[in-house]
GROMACS .gro file of C-alpha atoms in nm:
model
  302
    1UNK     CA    1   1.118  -0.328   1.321
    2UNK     CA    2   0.781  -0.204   1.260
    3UNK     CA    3   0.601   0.103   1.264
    4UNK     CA    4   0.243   0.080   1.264
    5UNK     CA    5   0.060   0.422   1.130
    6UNK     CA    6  -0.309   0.528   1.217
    7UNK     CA    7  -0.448   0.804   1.108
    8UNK     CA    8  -0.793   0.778   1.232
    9UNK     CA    9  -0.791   0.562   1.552
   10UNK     CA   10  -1.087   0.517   1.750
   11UNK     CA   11  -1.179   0.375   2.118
   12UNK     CA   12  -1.354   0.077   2.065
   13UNK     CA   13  -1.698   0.041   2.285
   14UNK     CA   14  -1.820  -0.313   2.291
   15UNK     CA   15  -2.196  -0.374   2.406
   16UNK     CA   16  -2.342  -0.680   2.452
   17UNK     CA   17  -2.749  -0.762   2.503
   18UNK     CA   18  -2.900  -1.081   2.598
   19UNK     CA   19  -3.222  -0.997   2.417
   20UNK     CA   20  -3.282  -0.925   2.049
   21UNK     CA   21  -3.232  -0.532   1.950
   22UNK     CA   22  -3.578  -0.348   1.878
   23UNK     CA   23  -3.640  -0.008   1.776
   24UNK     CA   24  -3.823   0.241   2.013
   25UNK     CA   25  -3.769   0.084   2.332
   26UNK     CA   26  -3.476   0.114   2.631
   27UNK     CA   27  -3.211  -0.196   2.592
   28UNK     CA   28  -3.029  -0.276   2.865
   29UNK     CA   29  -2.692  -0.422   2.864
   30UNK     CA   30  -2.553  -0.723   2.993
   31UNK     CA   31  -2.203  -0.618   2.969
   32UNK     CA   32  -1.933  -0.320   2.801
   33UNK     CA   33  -1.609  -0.266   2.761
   34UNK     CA   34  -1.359   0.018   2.577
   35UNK     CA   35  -1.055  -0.093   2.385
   36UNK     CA   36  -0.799   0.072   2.182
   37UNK     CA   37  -0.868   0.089   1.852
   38UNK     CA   38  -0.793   0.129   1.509
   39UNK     CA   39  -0.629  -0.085   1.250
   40UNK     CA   40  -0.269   0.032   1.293
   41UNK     CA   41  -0.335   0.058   1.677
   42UNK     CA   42  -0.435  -0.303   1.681
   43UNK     CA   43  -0.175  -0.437   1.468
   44UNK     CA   44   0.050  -0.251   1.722
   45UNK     CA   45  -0.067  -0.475   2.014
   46UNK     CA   46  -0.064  -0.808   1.901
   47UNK     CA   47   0.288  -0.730   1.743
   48UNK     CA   48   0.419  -0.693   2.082
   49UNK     CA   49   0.269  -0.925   2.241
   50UNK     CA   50   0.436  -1.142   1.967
   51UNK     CA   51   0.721  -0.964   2.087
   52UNK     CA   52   0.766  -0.792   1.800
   53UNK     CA   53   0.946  -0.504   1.775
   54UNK     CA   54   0.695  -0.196   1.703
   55UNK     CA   55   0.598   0.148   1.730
   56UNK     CA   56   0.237   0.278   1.743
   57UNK     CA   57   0.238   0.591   1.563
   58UNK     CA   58  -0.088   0.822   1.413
   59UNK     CA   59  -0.307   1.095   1.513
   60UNK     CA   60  -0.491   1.136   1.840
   61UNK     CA   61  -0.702   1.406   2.032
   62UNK     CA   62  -0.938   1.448   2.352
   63UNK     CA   63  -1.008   1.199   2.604
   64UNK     CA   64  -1.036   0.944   2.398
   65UNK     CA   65  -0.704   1.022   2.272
   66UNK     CA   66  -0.569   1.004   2.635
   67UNK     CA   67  -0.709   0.692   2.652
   68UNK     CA   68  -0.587   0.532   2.356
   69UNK     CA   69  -0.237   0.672   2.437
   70UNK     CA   70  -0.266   0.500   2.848
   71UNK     CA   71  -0.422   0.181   2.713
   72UNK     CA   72  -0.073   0.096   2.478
   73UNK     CA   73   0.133   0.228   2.742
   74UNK     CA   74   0.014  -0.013   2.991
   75UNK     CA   75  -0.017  -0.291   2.735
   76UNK     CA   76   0.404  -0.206   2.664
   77UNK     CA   77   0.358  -0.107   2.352
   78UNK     CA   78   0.591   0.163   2.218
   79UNK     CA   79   0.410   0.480   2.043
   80UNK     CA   80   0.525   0.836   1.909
   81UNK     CA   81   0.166   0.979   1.853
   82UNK     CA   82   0.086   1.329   1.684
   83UNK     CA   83  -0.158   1.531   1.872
   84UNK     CA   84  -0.436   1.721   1.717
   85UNK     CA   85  -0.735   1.899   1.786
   86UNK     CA   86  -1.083   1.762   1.848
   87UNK     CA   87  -1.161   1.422   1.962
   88UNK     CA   88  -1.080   1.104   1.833
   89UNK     CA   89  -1.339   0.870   1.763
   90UNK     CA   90  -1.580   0.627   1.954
   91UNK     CA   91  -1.686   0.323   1.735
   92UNK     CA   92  -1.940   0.097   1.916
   93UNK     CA   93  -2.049  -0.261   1.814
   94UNK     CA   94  -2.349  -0.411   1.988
   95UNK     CA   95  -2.418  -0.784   2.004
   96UNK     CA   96  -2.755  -0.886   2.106
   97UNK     CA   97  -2.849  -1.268   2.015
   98UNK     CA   98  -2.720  -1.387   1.719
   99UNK     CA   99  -2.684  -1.040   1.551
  100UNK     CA  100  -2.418  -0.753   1.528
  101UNK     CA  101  -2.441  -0.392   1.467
  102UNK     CA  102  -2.125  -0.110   1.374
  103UNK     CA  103  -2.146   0.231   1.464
  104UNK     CA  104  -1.860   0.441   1.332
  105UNK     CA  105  -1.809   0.782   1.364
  106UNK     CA  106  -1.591   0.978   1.132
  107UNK     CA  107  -1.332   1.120   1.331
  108UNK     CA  108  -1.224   1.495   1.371
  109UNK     CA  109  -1.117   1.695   1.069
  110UNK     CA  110  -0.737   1.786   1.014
  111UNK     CA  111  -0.517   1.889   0.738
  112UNK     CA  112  -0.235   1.801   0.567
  113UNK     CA  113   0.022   1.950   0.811
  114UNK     CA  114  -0.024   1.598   0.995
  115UNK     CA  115   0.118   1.420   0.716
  116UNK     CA  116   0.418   1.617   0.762
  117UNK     CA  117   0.419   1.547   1.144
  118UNK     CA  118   0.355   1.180   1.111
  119UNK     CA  119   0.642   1.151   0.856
  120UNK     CA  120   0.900   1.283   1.084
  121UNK     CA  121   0.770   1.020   1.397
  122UNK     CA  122   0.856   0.702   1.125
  123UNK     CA  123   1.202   0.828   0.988
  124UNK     CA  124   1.268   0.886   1.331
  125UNK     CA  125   1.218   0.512   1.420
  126UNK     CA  126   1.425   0.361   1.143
  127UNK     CA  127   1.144   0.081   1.044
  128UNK     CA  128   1.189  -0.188   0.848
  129UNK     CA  129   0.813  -0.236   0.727
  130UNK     CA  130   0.541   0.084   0.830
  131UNK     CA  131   0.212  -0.063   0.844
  132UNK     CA  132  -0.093   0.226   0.752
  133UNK     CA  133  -0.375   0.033   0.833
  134UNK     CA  134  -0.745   0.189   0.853
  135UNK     CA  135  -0.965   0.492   0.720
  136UNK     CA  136  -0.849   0.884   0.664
  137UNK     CA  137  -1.025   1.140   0.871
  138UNK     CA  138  -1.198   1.404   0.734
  139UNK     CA  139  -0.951   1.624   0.544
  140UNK     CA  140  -0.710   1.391   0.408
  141UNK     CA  141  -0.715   1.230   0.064
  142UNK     CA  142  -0.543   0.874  -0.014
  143UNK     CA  143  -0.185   1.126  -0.127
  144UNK     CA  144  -0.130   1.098   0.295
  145UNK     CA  145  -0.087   0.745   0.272
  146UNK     CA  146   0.103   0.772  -0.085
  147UNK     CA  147   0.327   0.962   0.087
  148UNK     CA  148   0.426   0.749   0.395
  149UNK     CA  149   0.482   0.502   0.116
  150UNK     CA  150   0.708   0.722  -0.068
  151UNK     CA  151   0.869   0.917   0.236
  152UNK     CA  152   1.191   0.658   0.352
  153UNK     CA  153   1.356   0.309   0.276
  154UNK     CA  154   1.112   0.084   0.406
  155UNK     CA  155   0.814  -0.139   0.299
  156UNK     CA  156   0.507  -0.024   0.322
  157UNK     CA  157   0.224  -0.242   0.365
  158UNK     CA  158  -0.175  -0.079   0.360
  159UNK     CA  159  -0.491  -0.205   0.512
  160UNK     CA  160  -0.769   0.080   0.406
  161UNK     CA  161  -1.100   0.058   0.241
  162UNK     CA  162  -1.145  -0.048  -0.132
  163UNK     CA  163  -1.233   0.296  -0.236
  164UNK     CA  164  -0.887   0.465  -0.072
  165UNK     CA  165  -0.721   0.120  -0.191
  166UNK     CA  166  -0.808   0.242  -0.600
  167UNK     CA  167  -0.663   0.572  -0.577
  168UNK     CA  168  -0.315   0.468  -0.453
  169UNK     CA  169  -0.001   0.509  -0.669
  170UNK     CA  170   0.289   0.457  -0.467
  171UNK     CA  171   0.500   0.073  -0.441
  172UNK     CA  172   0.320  -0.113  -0.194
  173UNK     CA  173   0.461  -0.469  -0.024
  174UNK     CA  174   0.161  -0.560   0.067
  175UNK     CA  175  -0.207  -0.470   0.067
  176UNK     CA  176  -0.494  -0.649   0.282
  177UNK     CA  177  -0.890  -0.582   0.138
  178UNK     CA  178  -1.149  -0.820   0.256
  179UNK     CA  179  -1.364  -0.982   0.038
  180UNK     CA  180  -1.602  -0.744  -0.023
  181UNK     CA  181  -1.320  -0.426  -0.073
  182UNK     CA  182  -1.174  -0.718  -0.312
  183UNK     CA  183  -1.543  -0.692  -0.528
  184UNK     CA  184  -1.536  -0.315  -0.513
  185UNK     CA  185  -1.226  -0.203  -0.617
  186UNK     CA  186  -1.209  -0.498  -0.876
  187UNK     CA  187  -1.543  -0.523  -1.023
  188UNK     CA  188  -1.467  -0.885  -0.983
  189UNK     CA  189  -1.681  -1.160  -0.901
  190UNK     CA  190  -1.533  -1.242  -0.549
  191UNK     CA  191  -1.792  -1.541  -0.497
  192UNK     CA  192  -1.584  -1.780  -0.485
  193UNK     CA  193  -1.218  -1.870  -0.290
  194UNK     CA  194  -1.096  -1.886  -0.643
  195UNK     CA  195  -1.271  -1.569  -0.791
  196UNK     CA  196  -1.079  -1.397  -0.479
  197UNK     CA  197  -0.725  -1.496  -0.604
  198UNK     CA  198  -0.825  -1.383  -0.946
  199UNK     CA  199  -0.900  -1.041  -0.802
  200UNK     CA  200  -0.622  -1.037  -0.570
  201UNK     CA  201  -0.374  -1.054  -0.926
  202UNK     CA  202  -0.547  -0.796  -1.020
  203UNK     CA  203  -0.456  -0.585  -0.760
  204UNK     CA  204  -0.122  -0.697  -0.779
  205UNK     CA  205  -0.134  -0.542  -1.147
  206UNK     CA  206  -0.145  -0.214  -0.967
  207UNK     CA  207   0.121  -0.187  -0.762
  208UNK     CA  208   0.096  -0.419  -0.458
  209UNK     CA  209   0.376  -0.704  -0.432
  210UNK     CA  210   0.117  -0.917  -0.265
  211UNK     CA  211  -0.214  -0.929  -0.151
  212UNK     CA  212  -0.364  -1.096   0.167
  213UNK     CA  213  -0.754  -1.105   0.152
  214UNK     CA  214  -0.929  -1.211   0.449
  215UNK     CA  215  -1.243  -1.427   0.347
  216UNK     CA  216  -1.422  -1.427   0.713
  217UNK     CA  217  -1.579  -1.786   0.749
  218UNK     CA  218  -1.380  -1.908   0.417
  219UNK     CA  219  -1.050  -1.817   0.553
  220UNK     CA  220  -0.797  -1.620   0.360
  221UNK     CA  221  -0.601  -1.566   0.050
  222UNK     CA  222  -0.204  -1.475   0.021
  223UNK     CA  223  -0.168  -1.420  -0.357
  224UNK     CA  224   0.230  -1.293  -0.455
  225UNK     CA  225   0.609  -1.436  -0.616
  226UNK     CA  226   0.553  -1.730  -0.395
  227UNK     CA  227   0.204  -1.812  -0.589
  228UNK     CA  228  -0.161  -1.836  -0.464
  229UNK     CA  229  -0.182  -1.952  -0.122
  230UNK     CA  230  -0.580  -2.004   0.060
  231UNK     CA  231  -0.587  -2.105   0.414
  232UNK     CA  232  -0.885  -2.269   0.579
  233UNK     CA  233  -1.045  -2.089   0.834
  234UNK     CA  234  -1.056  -2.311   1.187
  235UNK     CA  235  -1.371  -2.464   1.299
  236UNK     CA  236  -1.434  -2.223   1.648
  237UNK     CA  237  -1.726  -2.038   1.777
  238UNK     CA  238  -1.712  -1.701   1.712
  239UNK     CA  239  -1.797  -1.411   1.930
  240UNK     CA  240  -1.683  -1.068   1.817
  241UNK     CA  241  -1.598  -0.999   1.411
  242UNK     CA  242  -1.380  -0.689   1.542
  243UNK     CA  243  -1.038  -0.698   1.434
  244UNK     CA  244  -1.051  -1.051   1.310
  245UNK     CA  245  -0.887  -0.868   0.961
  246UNK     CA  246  -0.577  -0.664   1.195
  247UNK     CA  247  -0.521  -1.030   1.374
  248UNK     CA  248  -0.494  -1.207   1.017
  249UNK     CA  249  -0.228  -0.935   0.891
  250UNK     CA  250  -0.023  -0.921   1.221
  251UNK     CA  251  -0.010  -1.267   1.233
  252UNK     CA  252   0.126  -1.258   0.876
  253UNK     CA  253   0.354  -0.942   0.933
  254UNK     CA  254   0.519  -1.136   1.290
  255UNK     CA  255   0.575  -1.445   1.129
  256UNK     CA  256   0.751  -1.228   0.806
  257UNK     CA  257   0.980  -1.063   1.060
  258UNK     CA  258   1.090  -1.395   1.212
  259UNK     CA  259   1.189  -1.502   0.844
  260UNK     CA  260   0.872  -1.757   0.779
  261UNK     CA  261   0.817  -1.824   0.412
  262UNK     CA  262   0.439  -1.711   0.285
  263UNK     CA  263   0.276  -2.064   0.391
  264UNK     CA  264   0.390  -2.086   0.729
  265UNK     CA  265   0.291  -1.679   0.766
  266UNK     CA  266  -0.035  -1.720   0.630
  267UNK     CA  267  -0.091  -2.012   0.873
  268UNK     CA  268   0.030  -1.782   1.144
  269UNK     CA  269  -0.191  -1.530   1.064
  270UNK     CA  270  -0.545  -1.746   1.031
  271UNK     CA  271  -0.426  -1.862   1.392
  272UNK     CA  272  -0.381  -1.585   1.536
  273UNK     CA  273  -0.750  -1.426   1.391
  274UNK     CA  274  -0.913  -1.761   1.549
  275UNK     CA  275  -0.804  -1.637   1.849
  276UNK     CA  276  -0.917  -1.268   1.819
  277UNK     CA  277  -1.234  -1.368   1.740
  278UNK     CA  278  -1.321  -1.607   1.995
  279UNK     CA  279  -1.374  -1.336   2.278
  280UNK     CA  280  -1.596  -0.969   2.276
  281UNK     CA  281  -1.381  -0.643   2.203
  282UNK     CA  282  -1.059  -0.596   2.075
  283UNK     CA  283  -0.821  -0.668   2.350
  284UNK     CA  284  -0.563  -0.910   2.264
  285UNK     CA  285  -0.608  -1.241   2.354
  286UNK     CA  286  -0.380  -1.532   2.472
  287UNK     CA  287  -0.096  -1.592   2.219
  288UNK     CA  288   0.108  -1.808   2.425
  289UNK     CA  289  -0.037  -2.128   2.208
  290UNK     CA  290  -0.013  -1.979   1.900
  291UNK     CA  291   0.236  -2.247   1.743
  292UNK     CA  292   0.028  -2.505   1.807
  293UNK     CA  293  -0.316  -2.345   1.704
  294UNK     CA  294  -0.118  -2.253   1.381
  295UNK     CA  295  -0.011  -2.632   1.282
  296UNK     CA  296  -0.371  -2.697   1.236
  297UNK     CA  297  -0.427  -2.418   0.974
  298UNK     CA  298  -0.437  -2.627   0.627
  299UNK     CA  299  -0.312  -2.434   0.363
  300UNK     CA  300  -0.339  -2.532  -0.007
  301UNK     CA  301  -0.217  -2.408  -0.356
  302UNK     CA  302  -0.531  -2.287  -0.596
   0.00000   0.00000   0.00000
């Protein structure tokens, strides 16, 4: 089973324009929508509707909290959320024409006492794997996810920004950067699908079992015991970038728990991003295909 922690979720606000954006002047929208967000929080939903086992867990506060919190109850996912003060996040993405812009706001400030709080919602679950997937709020350092790592018998398996990703020190089964966190906390040249598994051993040198690097229009990486693995990404029109990175790793992480070798995950997990990305927002999409979107995922040895 798996326990999904997010310590700084946010309600996803999708906006989308017919016209190019411009400075200065009113835009109107053609359409919006609010999803659930977060890393951990999406992970959370496509794991059950994998049928997965899984338990949302992290902090949340305000309406948007409330919201987050009604959304995964109505979507049947499981959680065991900490409550805090302040207001969790909105994060908006606007797509007019062939362009898209993030907006992310920071998220309210806590302390360390959360750590504490979160620990005691995982143990209590009994996981397997915990998943910590996304940033830290204001008032945490990288320790809080160090110490998830360390705090019980399971794997642990990160998804956070390069800079968090260097100051880690506990075991780690698995860590997923994207290209560009790849270059940062590397200093490698990530150019190249090849220069990419050269910096994904070099984060292996540092504590993480394996490494899955999402490559966006190149596809993605899985470097670990099993060797170096690079999937294609599938010829599709893409809409909406959000979340294409949590789709990869679930993908990966549901496969796992059904007891798939590293090929047939990483396959699972570049099919079940093609999906994600095919539609505006982060609200999961159609899985019931998946098997046969994932046998034409070519996956080769570098």
């Amino acid at each position: 089973m798996i326990v999904t922690v997010t310590y700084n979720p946010a309600v996803d606000q999708t906006i989308q324009f017919d016209e190019q954006m411009a400075p200065d002047r009113v835009m109107r929208a053609d359409s919006a929508q609010f999803d659930a967000g977060g890393k951990g929080i999406n992970a959370a939903q496509l794991l059950t509707a994998m049928d997965r086992p899984c338990v949302a867990t992290g902090l949340l506060g305000g309406f948007t909290g409330s919201f987050i919190r009604e959304t995964l109850q109505d979507d049947g996912v499981e959680t065991a959320f900490v409550d805090v003060d302040g207001t969790t996040r909105l994060n908006t993405t606007a797509i007019a024409a062939a362009e898209e812009y993030k907006l992310n706001q920071a998220g309210p400030t806590v302390d360390e006492s959360v750590v504490d709080a979160l620990l005691e919602q995982v143990r209590a679950q009994s996981p397997d794997r915990v998943l910590v997937g996304g940033s830290l709020p204001p008032g945490l350092s990288p320790d809080a996810i160090d110490r998830i790592a360390a705090g019980g018998d399971w794997e642990t398996i990160v998804d956070t920004g390069g800079d968090v990703l260097r100051e880690l020190d506990a075991q780690y089964a698995l860590c997923k950067p994207n290209r560009a966190e790849l270059g940062d906390a590397t200093g490698a040249d990530v150019s190249t699908v090849e220069g990419c598994a050269d910096a994904a051993d070099t984060f292996r040198e540092r504590g993480f079992d394996r490494v899955l690097a999402s490559l966006g229009a190149d596809g993605a990486v899985l470097v670990g015991d099993a060797g170096r693995l690079y999937a294609e990404a599938l010829d599709i029109d893409v809409v909406d970038t959000v979340g294409a990175g949590d789709a990869l790793l679930s993908g990966v992480l549901s496969a796992w728990e059904a007891g798939a070798d590293d090929e047939t995950a990483l396959r699972t997990g570049v099919a079940v991003s093609s999906q994600v990305v095919q539609r505006a927002g982060t609200a999961v999409p159609d899985l019931d295909d998946i098997d046969s979107v994932r046998d034409g995922v070519t996956v080769r040895r570098l």
